[in-house]
Amino acid sequence: MVIEAWPASRQAWERTKASLSGGVSTGLRASMKPHPLFFRGGSGPRLTDLDGNSYVDYVLGWGPVILGHGHPKLTAAVAAQLPYGSTYGAGHLLEAEAAEAVLARIPGTERVLWCSTGSEANLVALRLARAATGRRRFIKFGGHYHGWTDPMLIGYRPGPDGTLGLGSLGQNPATLDDVRLVAWGDLDTTAGLLTTSGTDIAAVFCEPVLCNSGVLEPPPGFLEGLRELCDDTGTVLVFDEVITGFRIDSGGAVTRYGVTPDLVVLAKAIAGGFPLAAVAGRADILDRTTAGVVHAGTYNGNPVVLAAAIATLEALGEPGVYDDFERRGRALADGMRAAFARYDVPVTVHQVGPVVQCLPGVRKARTFDDFLAADQEFYDRLTVQLLRRGVFTLPGGRWYLSTAHTDADIAETVAVIDESLGATLDEGPGPRVSTA
Ligand SMILES: Cc1ncc(COP(=O)(O)O)c(C=O)c1O
């Protein structure tokens, strides 16, 4: 069956537009094609919308739902905690239990600091780095996303004039001077900035795999090079593992690539869909929160959310989880490549564990510019055809797998990709092909 329209979702959107700005809770969701969908629930790898349609879900809440929807042990852990109250604003033992679980999984980390979102976790990491070094600026790489706050949003996407800089109306232009932007993988420029006297750089921030802009792995030796440069210059190295943490390996990029930063920023997968974020890392940096660095948050260390984190990390620790992620991720990526090849449509597909990226019209993607060259309009049309056939995906080309996705789900999805690609090509032109 091919879905023709989503009347109940459409109606729900009309209703929510009257009370919520844009009819959505996060601006980006308004861009989902053909219009935002509204769901009644999920189970395992599937979601059911208000019209009663069922989808294999590769959005997974934009990443956090790493165990699938309604995972029994996660649900039980949260349900067991709920009768004891929602938050205390004071200490309880789940704080340490969850922190110990994080420290045990990420080598080189000595302390954890809890917060609720990845955006605030990155901001406090920056503040800690400034306090630890007595310097002000930071290096970030073009296309890397570290949340929506003023300093961090700089350089995420090109502005209307095509240049990388401010990303939002209302963003303080003074923050531009805090940031030195570098192309992902350019160690020479990074070295030049770090070793020039007076550049005043406190920290280097990166997504160790550039998941937000093409799932671009670090070039060989690059993370090691950053580590060495930061060691030589007393600069704080921050891995923003909001996406990669506990997803691309048991200790995220730290264990996958064997490079230990000074601070690791965590969110999304850490609590299986509940709002938790963290900064983990060196005690001498993190302990500054008791020595003059202000970090606060009413919901920090919330017991319900920490119960979710403990259950999620336990489930991710079961044997074979990361091997299965790798194998199923590869099966999805290979299936996608085969479908595009069958229709003779150029594509680049990247895969790192359970994260897959589809870049139509691009023959090879190594840089942020290569990612930007992908034909997003074509991809949008493809996502609608996928949706019509029961596969729910993110805009922009990234796919997430959960532990609940089976080999059969992947095989079914690969067949749907093939059919949907055919339908996309039947209704309009193929992707604009990048000449790069
Ligand atoms: C790498 C990265 N860092 C930070 C963030 C911000 O996290 P949050 O949306 O929880 O504020 C995101 C969100 O997608 C992310 O992908």
Short mmCIF file of C-alpha atoms and ligand atoms in Angstrom, two decimals:
data_model
loop_
_atom_site.label_atom_id
_atom_site.label_comp_id
_atom_site.label_asym_id
_atom_site.label_seq_id
_atom_site.Cartn_x
_atom_site.Cartn_y
_atom_site.Cartn_z
CA MET A 1 0.00 0.00 0.00
CA VAL A 2 1.26 3.47 -0.87
CA ILE A 3 0.06 6.30 1.37
CA GLU A 4 -1.55 9.14 -0.60
CA ALA A 5 -2.13 11.72 2.16
CA TRP A 6 -2.00 12.19 5.92
CA PRO A 7 -5.31 13.91 6.76
CA ALA A 8 -5.12 13.42 10.55
CA SER A 9 -1.51 14.74 10.68
CA ARG A 10 -2.46 17.65 8.47
CA GLN A 11 -5.36 18.51 10.75
CA ALA A 12 -3.17 18.17 13.88
CA TRP A 13 -0.63 20.51 12.32
CA GLU A 14 -3.32 23.09 11.56
CA ARG A 15 -4.42 22.84 15.19
CA THR A 16 -0.92 23.09 16.71
CA LYS A 17 -0.02 26.05 14.46
CA ALA A 18 -2.60 28.06 16.40
CA SER A 19 -0.85 27.43 19.73
CA LEU A 20 2.79 26.51 18.95
CA SER A 21 5.10 28.68 16.89
CA GLY A 22 5.29 26.98 13.49
CA GLY A 23 3.14 24.13 14.81
CA VAL A 24 6.26 22.27 16.02
CA SER A 25 8.39 22.09 19.16
CA THR A 26 11.73 22.54 17.36
CA GLY A 27 12.02 24.82 14.33
CA LEU A 28 13.70 22.26 12.07
CA ARG A 29 10.79 19.85 12.37
CA ALA A 30 8.65 22.27 10.35
CA SER A 31 10.88 21.51 7.35
CA MET A 32 9.94 17.82 7.26
CA LYS A 33 8.31 16.84 3.95
CA PRO A 34 5.58 16.92 2.81
CA HIS A 35 4.59 18.43 6.18
CA PRO A 36 5.25 17.46 9.82
CA LEU A 37 3.69 14.14 10.81
CA PHE A 38 2.01 13.52 14.15
CA PHE A 39 2.36 10.19 15.92
CA ARG A 40 0.30 8.24 18.38
CA GLY A 41 3.11 5.97 19.54
CA GLY A 42 6.02 3.72 18.82
CA SER A 43 7.16 0.19 19.53
CA GLY A 44 10.66 -1.15 18.83
CA PRO A 45 11.82 0.19 15.46
CA ARG A 46 8.32 1.28 14.39
CA LEU A 47 6.15 4.36 14.78
CA THR A 48 2.42 4.71 14.15
CA ASP A 49 1.00 8.05 13.01
CA LEU A 50 -2.39 9.60 13.76
CA ASP A 51 -3.75 8.23 10.49
CA GLY A 52 -2.86 4.69 11.62
CA ASN A 53 0.09 4.27 9.21
CA SER A 54 3.08 2.31 10.48
CA TYR A 55 6.69 3.22 9.62
CA VAL A 56 10.12 1.74 10.16
CA ASP A 57 11.71 4.62 12.05
CA TYR A 58 15.19 5.82 11.08
CA VAL A 59 14.68 9.23 12.73
CA LEU A 60 14.67 7.81 16.27
CA GLY A 61 13.83 11.17 17.82
CA TRP A 62 16.77 12.69 15.84
CA GLY A 63 19.09 10.17 17.49
CA PRO A 64 18.36 9.45 21.14
CA VAL A 65 16.05 6.43 20.76
CA ILE A 66 18.98 4.04 20.39
CA LEU A 67 17.14 1.08 21.96
CA GLY A 68 14.01 1.61 19.84
CA HIS A 69 10.66 2.80 21.20
CA GLY A 70 9.33 1.52 24.52
CA HIS A 71 12.33 -0.72 25.29
CA PRO A 72 11.03 -2.97 28.14
CA LYS A 73 14.02 -2.56 30.50
CA LEU A 74 14.27 1.19 29.94
CA THR A 75 10.52 1.61 30.45
CA ALA A 76 10.64 -0.52 33.60
CA ALA A 77 13.56 1.45 35.05
CA VAL A 78 11.79 4.76 34.53
CA ALA A 79 8.46 3.41 35.82
CA ALA A 80 10.20 2.06 38.92
CA GLN A 81 11.66 5.50 39.68
CA LEU A 82 8.55 7.59 39.02
CA PRO A 83 6.65 6.85 42.26
CA TYR A 84 9.60 8.27 44.23
CA GLY A 85 9.20 11.74 42.78
CA SER A 86 10.42 13.60 39.74
CA THR A 87 13.28 15.65 41.12
CA TYR A 88 14.82 16.50 44.49
CA GLY A 89 17.17 19.41 43.84
CA ALA A 90 19.53 17.49 46.11
CA GLY A 91 21.79 14.45 46.05
CA HIS A 92 20.74 10.84 45.42
CA LEU A 93 22.68 7.70 44.56
CA LEU A 94 21.63 7.41 40.92
CA GLU A 95 23.86 10.45 40.23
CA ALA A 96 26.96 8.47 41.11
CA GLU A 97 25.72 5.19 39.64
CA ALA A 98 25.10 6.78 36.24
CA ALA A 99 28.37 8.77 36.38
CA GLU A 100 30.31 5.59 37.19
CA ALA A 101 28.70 3.90 34.18
CA VAL A 102 29.92 6.75 31.93
CA LEU A 103 33.44 6.79 33.39
CA ALA A 104 33.73 3.01 33.02
CA ARG A 105 32.94 3.22 29.30
CA ILE A 106 35.05 6.21 28.22
CA PRO A 107 38.78 5.84 28.89
CA GLY A 108 40.56 8.87 30.33
CA THR A 109 37.45 10.41 31.88
CA GLU A 110 37.58 11.11 35.62
CA ARG A 111 34.52 13.22 36.37
CA VAL A 112 31.04 13.79 34.96
CA LEU A 113 28.87 16.89 35.05
CA TRP A 114 25.15 16.43 34.34
CA CYS A 115 22.92 18.77 32.39
CA SER A 116 19.85 18.37 30.21
CA THR A 117 20.74 19.24 26.60
CA GLY A 118 23.72 19.01 24.31
CA SER A 119 23.61 22.76 23.67
CA GLU A 120 24.13 23.66 27.31
CA ALA A 121 26.72 20.89 27.77
CA ASN A 122 28.84 22.41 24.99
CA LEU A 123 28.47 25.84 26.51
CA VAL A 124 29.66 24.73 29.93
CA ALA A 125 32.55 22.84 28.27
CA LEU A 126 33.59 26.13 26.67
CA ARG A 127 33.33 27.99 29.96
CA LEU A 128 35.43 25.33 31.72
CA ALA A 129 38.05 25.46 28.97
CA ARG A 130 38.25 29.24 29.29
CA ALA A 131 38.60 28.99 33.06
CA ALA A 132 41.27 26.29 32.78
CA THR A 133 43.40 28.19 30.26
CA GLY A 134 42.67 31.83 31.03
CA ARG A 135 42.03 32.28 27.27
CA ARG A 136 38.92 33.39 25.42
CA ARG A 137 38.57 32.08 21.86
CA PHE A 138 37.94 28.62 20.47
CA ILE A 139 38.53 26.79 17.21
CA LYS A 140 35.65 25.05 15.56
CA PHE A 141 35.32 23.39 12.18
CA GLY A 142 32.96 24.40 9.38
CA GLY A 143 29.71 22.39 9.37
CA HIS A 144 30.13 21.07 12.91
CA TYR A 145 27.09 21.54 15.13
CA HIS A 146 27.53 22.14 18.84
CA GLY A 147 24.04 23.41 19.64
CA TRP A 148 22.07 26.53 18.91
CA THR A 149 23.70 28.98 21.35
CA ASP A 150 25.30 32.19 20.07
CA PRO A 151 28.97 31.21 20.02
CA MET A 152 28.44 27.58 19.03
CA LEU A 153 26.15 28.18 16.05
CA ILE A 154 28.82 30.13 14.21
CA GLY A 155 30.03 28.33 11.09
CA TYR A 156 27.42 25.59 11.07
CA ARG A 157 25.85 26.43 7.70
CA PRO A 158 26.62 29.13 5.11
CA GLY A 159 24.48 32.26 5.49
CA PRO A 160 22.45 33.85 2.68
CA ASP A 161 25.64 35.38 1.23
CA GLY A 162 27.30 31.94 1.03
CA THR A 163 29.85 32.64 3.74
CA LEU A 164 30.23 30.79 7.02
CA GLY A 165 29.53 32.96 10.03
CA LEU A 166 26.42 33.88 11.97
CA GLY A 167 23.64 31.32 11.64
CA SER A 168 20.58 33.02 13.06
CA LEU A 169 18.82 36.32 13.20
CA GLY A 170 19.22 37.70 16.69
CA GLN A 171 22.62 36.05 17.25
CA ASN A 172 25.12 38.36 18.89
CA PRO A 173 27.64 39.39 16.18
CA ALA A 174 30.25 40.04 18.88
CA THR A 175 30.57 36.27 19.32
CA LEU A 176 32.13 36.07 15.84
CA ASP A 177 35.36 37.31 17.37
CA ASP A 178 35.39 34.39 19.82
CA VAL A 179 35.58 31.78 17.08
CA ARG A 180 38.30 30.77 14.65
CA LEU A 181 36.78 28.63 11.91
CA VAL A 182 38.83 25.94 10.21
CA ALA A 183 37.97 23.38 7.49
CA TRP A 184 37.42 19.87 8.86
CA GLY A 185 40.67 17.92 8.52
CA ASP A 186 42.94 20.94 8.01
CA LEU A 187 45.65 20.30 10.58
CA ASP A 188 48.08 22.88 9.18
CA THR A 189 45.68 25.80 9.65
CA THR A 190 44.78 24.51 13.11
CA ALA A 191 48.45 24.32 13.99
CA GLY A 192 49.05 27.83 12.64
CA LEU A 193 46.24 29.25 14.75
CA LEU A 194 47.31 27.45 17.89
CA THR A 195 50.95 28.43 17.63
CA THR A 196 50.56 32.07 16.59
CA SER A 197 51.20 34.23 19.59
CA GLY A 198 48.24 36.21 20.83
CA THR A 199 45.52 34.07 19.22
CA ASP A 200 44.14 33.42 22.69
CA ILE A 201 42.63 29.97 22.00
CA ALA A 202 41.18 28.09 24.96
CA ALA A 203 39.73 25.07 23.20
CA VAL A 204 39.36 23.08 20.01
CA PHE A 205 35.83 21.73 19.55
CA CYS A 206 34.93 19.05 17.02
CA GLU A 207 32.45 16.35 16.25
CA PRO A 208 35.03 13.53 15.98
CA VAL A 209 32.93 12.13 13.14
CA LEU A 210 31.25 15.04 11.40
CA CYS A 211 27.79 13.50 11.66
CA ASN A 212 25.83 16.73 11.19
CA SER A 213 27.32 17.42 7.76
CA GLY A 214 27.81 14.21 5.82
CA VAL A 215 29.00 11.65 8.41
CA LEU A 216 32.58 12.53 7.45
CA GLU A 217 35.13 10.50 9.36
CA PRO A 218 38.27 12.30 10.51
CA PRO A 219 41.12 11.95 8.00
CA PRO A 220 43.70 9.39 9.18
CA GLY A 221 45.88 10.91 11.90
CA PHE A 222 43.75 14.03 12.27
CA LEU A 223 42.38 13.38 15.77
CA GLU A 224 45.86 12.32 16.89
CA GLY A 225 47.23 15.53 15.38
CA LEU A 226 44.68 17.63 17.28
CA ARG A 227 45.62 15.82 20.49
CA GLU A 228 49.29 16.54 19.97
CA LEU A 229 48.72 20.21 19.09
CA CYS A 230 46.49 20.73 22.13
CA ASP A 231 49.08 19.04 24.37
CA ASP A 232 51.86 21.22 22.98
CA THR A 233 49.93 24.46 23.41
CA GLY A 234 47.98 23.76 26.62
CA THR A 235 44.67 23.94 24.74
CA VAL A 236 41.59 21.98 25.83
CA LEU A 237 40.48 19.39 23.28
CA VAL A 238 36.72 18.81 23.29
CA PHE A 239 35.02 15.97 21.45
CA ASP A 240 31.36 16.75 20.97
CA GLU A 241 30.01 13.20 21.07
CA VAL A 242 26.37 14.15 21.30
CA ILE A 243 25.76 11.91 18.28
CA THR A 244 28.74 9.53 18.35
CA GLY A 245 28.72 8.87 22.12
CA PHE A 246 27.75 5.27 23.03
CA ARG A 247 26.65 4.88 19.40
CA ILE A 248 29.65 4.29 17.15
CA ASP A 249 31.35 2.21 19.86
CA SER A 250 30.90 1.45 23.56
CA GLY A 251 33.05 4.51 24.37
CA GLY A 252 32.06 6.50 21.27
CA ALA A 253 34.81 8.04 19.17
CA VAL A 254 37.26 7.76 22.07
CA THR A 255 37.33 3.97 21.88
CA ARG A 256 36.65 3.74 18.14
CA TYR A 257 39.62 5.95 17.18
CA GLY A 258 41.74 5.54 20.33
CA VAL A 259 42.22 9.28 20.94
CA THR A 260 41.37 10.76 24.35
CA PRO A 261 40.25 14.39 24.46
CA ASP A 262 40.22 16.50 27.63
CA LEU A 263 36.44 16.82 27.65
CA VAL A 264 33.71 14.72 26.02
CA VAL A 265 30.24 16.16 25.51
CA LEU A 266 27.45 13.58 25.64
CA ALA A 267 23.67 13.61 25.06
CA LYS A 268 21.14 11.82 22.80
CA ALA A 269 21.89 8.08 23.13
CA ILE A 270 23.02 8.36 26.75
CA ALA A 271 19.48 8.11 28.15
CA GLY A 272 17.60 6.38 25.32
CA GLY A 273 15.29 9.33 24.60
CA PHE A 274 15.08 11.05 28.00
CA PRO A 275 16.56 14.57 28.29
CA LEU A 276 20.06 14.08 29.62
CA ALA A 277 23.42 15.51 28.60
CA ALA A 278 26.83 15.45 30.22
CA VAL A 279 30.38 16.65 30.07
CA ALA A 280 32.91 13.98 31.05
CA GLY A 281 36.66 14.36 31.26
CA ARG A 282 39.63 15.50 33.27
CA ALA A 283 39.02 16.07 36.98
CA ASP A 284 41.29 19.14 37.10
CA ILE A 285 39.06 20.84 34.51
CA LEU A 286 35.63 19.65 35.67
CA ASP A 287 36.32 20.23 39.36
CA ARG A 288 36.49 23.95 38.57
CA THR A 289 32.70 24.01 39.02
CA THR A 290 33.47 24.07 42.75
CA ALA A 291 36.20 26.67 42.31
CA GLY A 292 34.59 29.63 40.65
CA VAL A 293 33.09 28.26 37.41
CA VAL A 294 29.33 28.69 37.57
CA HIS A 295 27.28 25.83 36.20
CA ALA A 296 23.68 25.39 37.28
CA GLY A 297 20.43 23.76 36.22
CA THR A 298 17.21 22.96 38.05
CA TYR A 299 16.92 19.59 36.32
CA ASN A 300 20.59 18.57 36.52
CA GLY A 301 20.92 15.02 37.84
CA ASN A 302 17.19 14.38 37.64
CA PRO A 303 16.60 10.87 39.08
CA VAL A 304 14.07 9.74 36.45
CA VAL A 305 16.41 10.63 33.64
CA LEU A 306 19.42 9.08 35.36
CA ALA A 307 17.47 5.85 35.89
CA ALA A 308 16.90 5.92 32.13
CA ALA A 309 20.63 6.45 31.51
CA ILE A 310 21.65 3.52 33.72
CA ALA A 311 19.18 1.20 31.97
CA THR A 312 20.23 2.44 28.51
CA LEU A 313 23.95 2.02 29.14
CA GLU A 314 23.33 -1.42 30.60
CA ALA A 315 21.35 -2.48 27.51
CA LEU A 316 24.06 -1.10 25.21
CA GLY A 317 26.60 -3.17 27.20
CA GLU A 318 24.99 -6.46 26.18
CA PRO A 319 27.23 -8.67 24.03
CA GLY A 320 27.17 -8.11 20.29
CA VAL A 321 25.41 -4.70 20.28
CA TYR A 322 28.16 -2.84 18.44
CA ASP A 323 28.94 -5.72 16.06
CA ASP A 324 25.25 -5.83 15.14
CA PHE A 325 25.19 -2.04 14.65
CA GLU A 326 28.16 -2.29 12.31
CA ARG A 327 26.74 -5.20 10.33
CA ARG A 328 23.24 -3.77 9.98
CA GLY A 329 24.56 -0.29 9.24
CA ARG A 330 26.69 -1.79 6.47
CA ALA A 331 23.74 -3.78 5.09
CA LEU A 332 21.65 -0.60 4.91
CA ALA A 333 24.47 1.39 3.30
CA ASP A 334 25.28 -1.36 0.79
CA GLY A 335 21.59 -1.73 -0.07
CA MET A 336 21.30 2.01 -0.64
CA ARG A 337 24.38 2.04 -2.88
CA ALA A 338 23.04 -0.93 -4.89
CA ALA A 339 19.67 0.76 -5.42
CA PHE A 340 21.27 3.98 -6.71
CA ALA A 341 23.61 1.94 -8.93
CA ARG A 342 20.66 0.03 -10.41
CA TYR A 343 19.11 3.32 -11.55
CA ASP A 344 22.52 4.66 -12.56
CA VAL A 345 22.22 7.61 -10.18
CA PRO A 346 25.48 8.94 -8.65
CA VAL A 347 25.50 8.81 -4.87
CA THR A 348 27.87 8.74 -1.94
CA VAL A 349 26.81 6.69 1.06
CA HIS A 350 28.79 6.89 4.29
CA GLN A 351 28.38 4.55 7.24
CA VAL A 352 29.94 4.54 10.68
CA GLY A 353 28.34 1.91 12.91
CA PRO A 354 24.58 2.55 13.07
CA VAL A 355 24.81 5.98 11.38
CA VAL A 356 24.33 6.15 7.60
CA GLN A 357 24.43 9.17 5.29
CA CYS A 358 23.04 9.38 1.77
CA LEU A 359 24.40 12.13 -0.53
CA PRO A 360 22.64 12.01 -3.92
CA GLY A 361 24.47 13.51 -6.88
CA VAL A 362 27.87 13.33 -5.16
CA ARG A 363 30.51 10.89 -6.42
CA LYS A 364 32.92 11.32 -3.53
CA ALA A 365 32.51 13.30 -0.31
CA ARG A 366 35.44 14.23 1.87
CA THR A 367 34.73 17.83 2.81
CA PHE A 368 31.92 20.00 4.14
CA ASP A 369 31.64 21.52 0.65
CA ASP A 370 31.12 18.04 -0.83
CA PHE A 371 28.29 17.54 1.66
CA LEU A 372 26.76 20.88 0.64
CA ALA A 373 26.96 19.84 -3.01
CA ALA A 374 24.47 16.99 -2.52
CA ASP A 375 21.08 17.60 -4.12
CA GLN A 376 18.85 18.13 -1.10
CA GLU A 377 15.77 18.89 -3.20
CA PHE A 378 16.05 15.49 -4.84
CA TYR A 379 16.61 13.90 -1.44
CA ASP A 380 13.50 15.64 -0.06
CA ARG A 381 11.47 14.13 -2.89
CA LEU A 382 12.95 10.71 -2.11
CA THR A 383 12.05 11.04 1.60
CA VAL A 384 8.40 11.64 0.68
CA GLN A 385 8.38 8.51 -1.49
CA LEU A 386 9.97 6.56 1.38
CA LEU A 387 7.39 7.91 3.79
CA ARG A 388 4.57 6.92 1.45
CA ARG A 389 5.96 3.36 1.61
CA GLY A 390 6.37 3.19 5.39
CA VAL A 391 9.96 4.36 5.97
CA PHE A 392 10.41 7.46 8.16
CA THR A 393 13.70 9.32 7.64
CA LEU A 394 15.37 12.59 8.58
CA PRO A 395 15.75 15.48 6.16
CA GLY A 396 19.36 15.98 5.07
CA GLY A 397 20.27 12.33 4.41
CA ARG A 398 21.28 10.90 7.78
CA TRP A 399 19.78 7.60 9.00
CA TYR A 400 20.00 6.13 12.51
CA LEU A 401 19.59 2.48 13.49
CA SER A 402 18.55 1.27 16.93
CA THR A 403 19.18 -2.06 18.65
CA ALA A 404 15.54 -2.88 17.81
CA HIS A 405 16.08 -2.82 14.03
CA THR A 406 16.42 -6.42 12.80
CA ASP A 407 18.06 -7.85 9.69
CA ALA A 408 14.53 -8.30 8.31
CA ASP A 409 13.73 -4.60 8.90
CA ILE A 410 16.85 -3.62 6.98
CA ALA A 411 16.07 -6.00 4.11
CA GLU A 412 12.51 -4.64 3.92
CA THR A 413 13.85 -1.07 3.95
CA VAL A 414 16.37 -1.74 1.21
CA ALA A 415 13.54 -2.99 -1.03
CA VAL A 416 11.55 0.16 -0.19
CA ILE A 417 14.54 2.38 -1.03
CA ASP A 418 14.76 0.76 -4.45
CA GLU A 419 11.05 1.23 -5.15
CA SER A 420 11.02 4.78 -3.77
CA LEU A 421 14.01 5.79 -5.84
CA GLY A 422 12.22 4.51 -8.96
CA ALA A 423 9.12 6.53 -8.03
CA THR A 424 11.21 9.66 -7.39
CA LEU A 425 12.85 9.36 -10.80
CA ASP A 426 9.46 8.70 -12.46
CA GLU A 427 7.92 11.89 -11.08
CA GLY A 428 10.80 14.27 -11.81
CA PRO A 429 14.46 14.77 -12.71
CA GLY A 430 17.36 12.89 -11.13
CA PRO A 431 19.73 14.68 -8.79
CA ARG A 432 21.94 17.53 -9.93
CA VAL A 433 25.35 15.91 -10.18
CA SER A 434 28.21 17.61 -8.43
CA THR A 435 31.25 18.14 -10.63
CA ALA A 436 33.67 18.13 -7.70
C1 LIG B 1 26.91 17.06 17.68
C2 LIG B 1 25.82 17.80 18.40
N1 LIG B 1 26.14 18.63 19.39
C3 LIG B 1 25.21 19.30 20.09
C4 LIG B 1 23.88 19.17 19.79
C5 LIG B 1 22.86 19.92 20.58
O1 LIG B 1 22.17 19.05 21.43
P1 LIG B 1 20.71 19.42 21.96
O2 LIG B 1 19.80 19.37 20.78
O3 LIG B 1 20.43 18.35 22.99
O4 LIG B 1 20.82 20.77 22.56
C6 LIG B 1 23.48 18.30 18.76
C7 LIG B 1 22.06 18.14 18.42
O5 LIG B 1 21.68 17.55 17.46
C8 LIG B 1 24.47 17.61 18.04
O6 LIG B 1 24.17 16.81 17.01
#
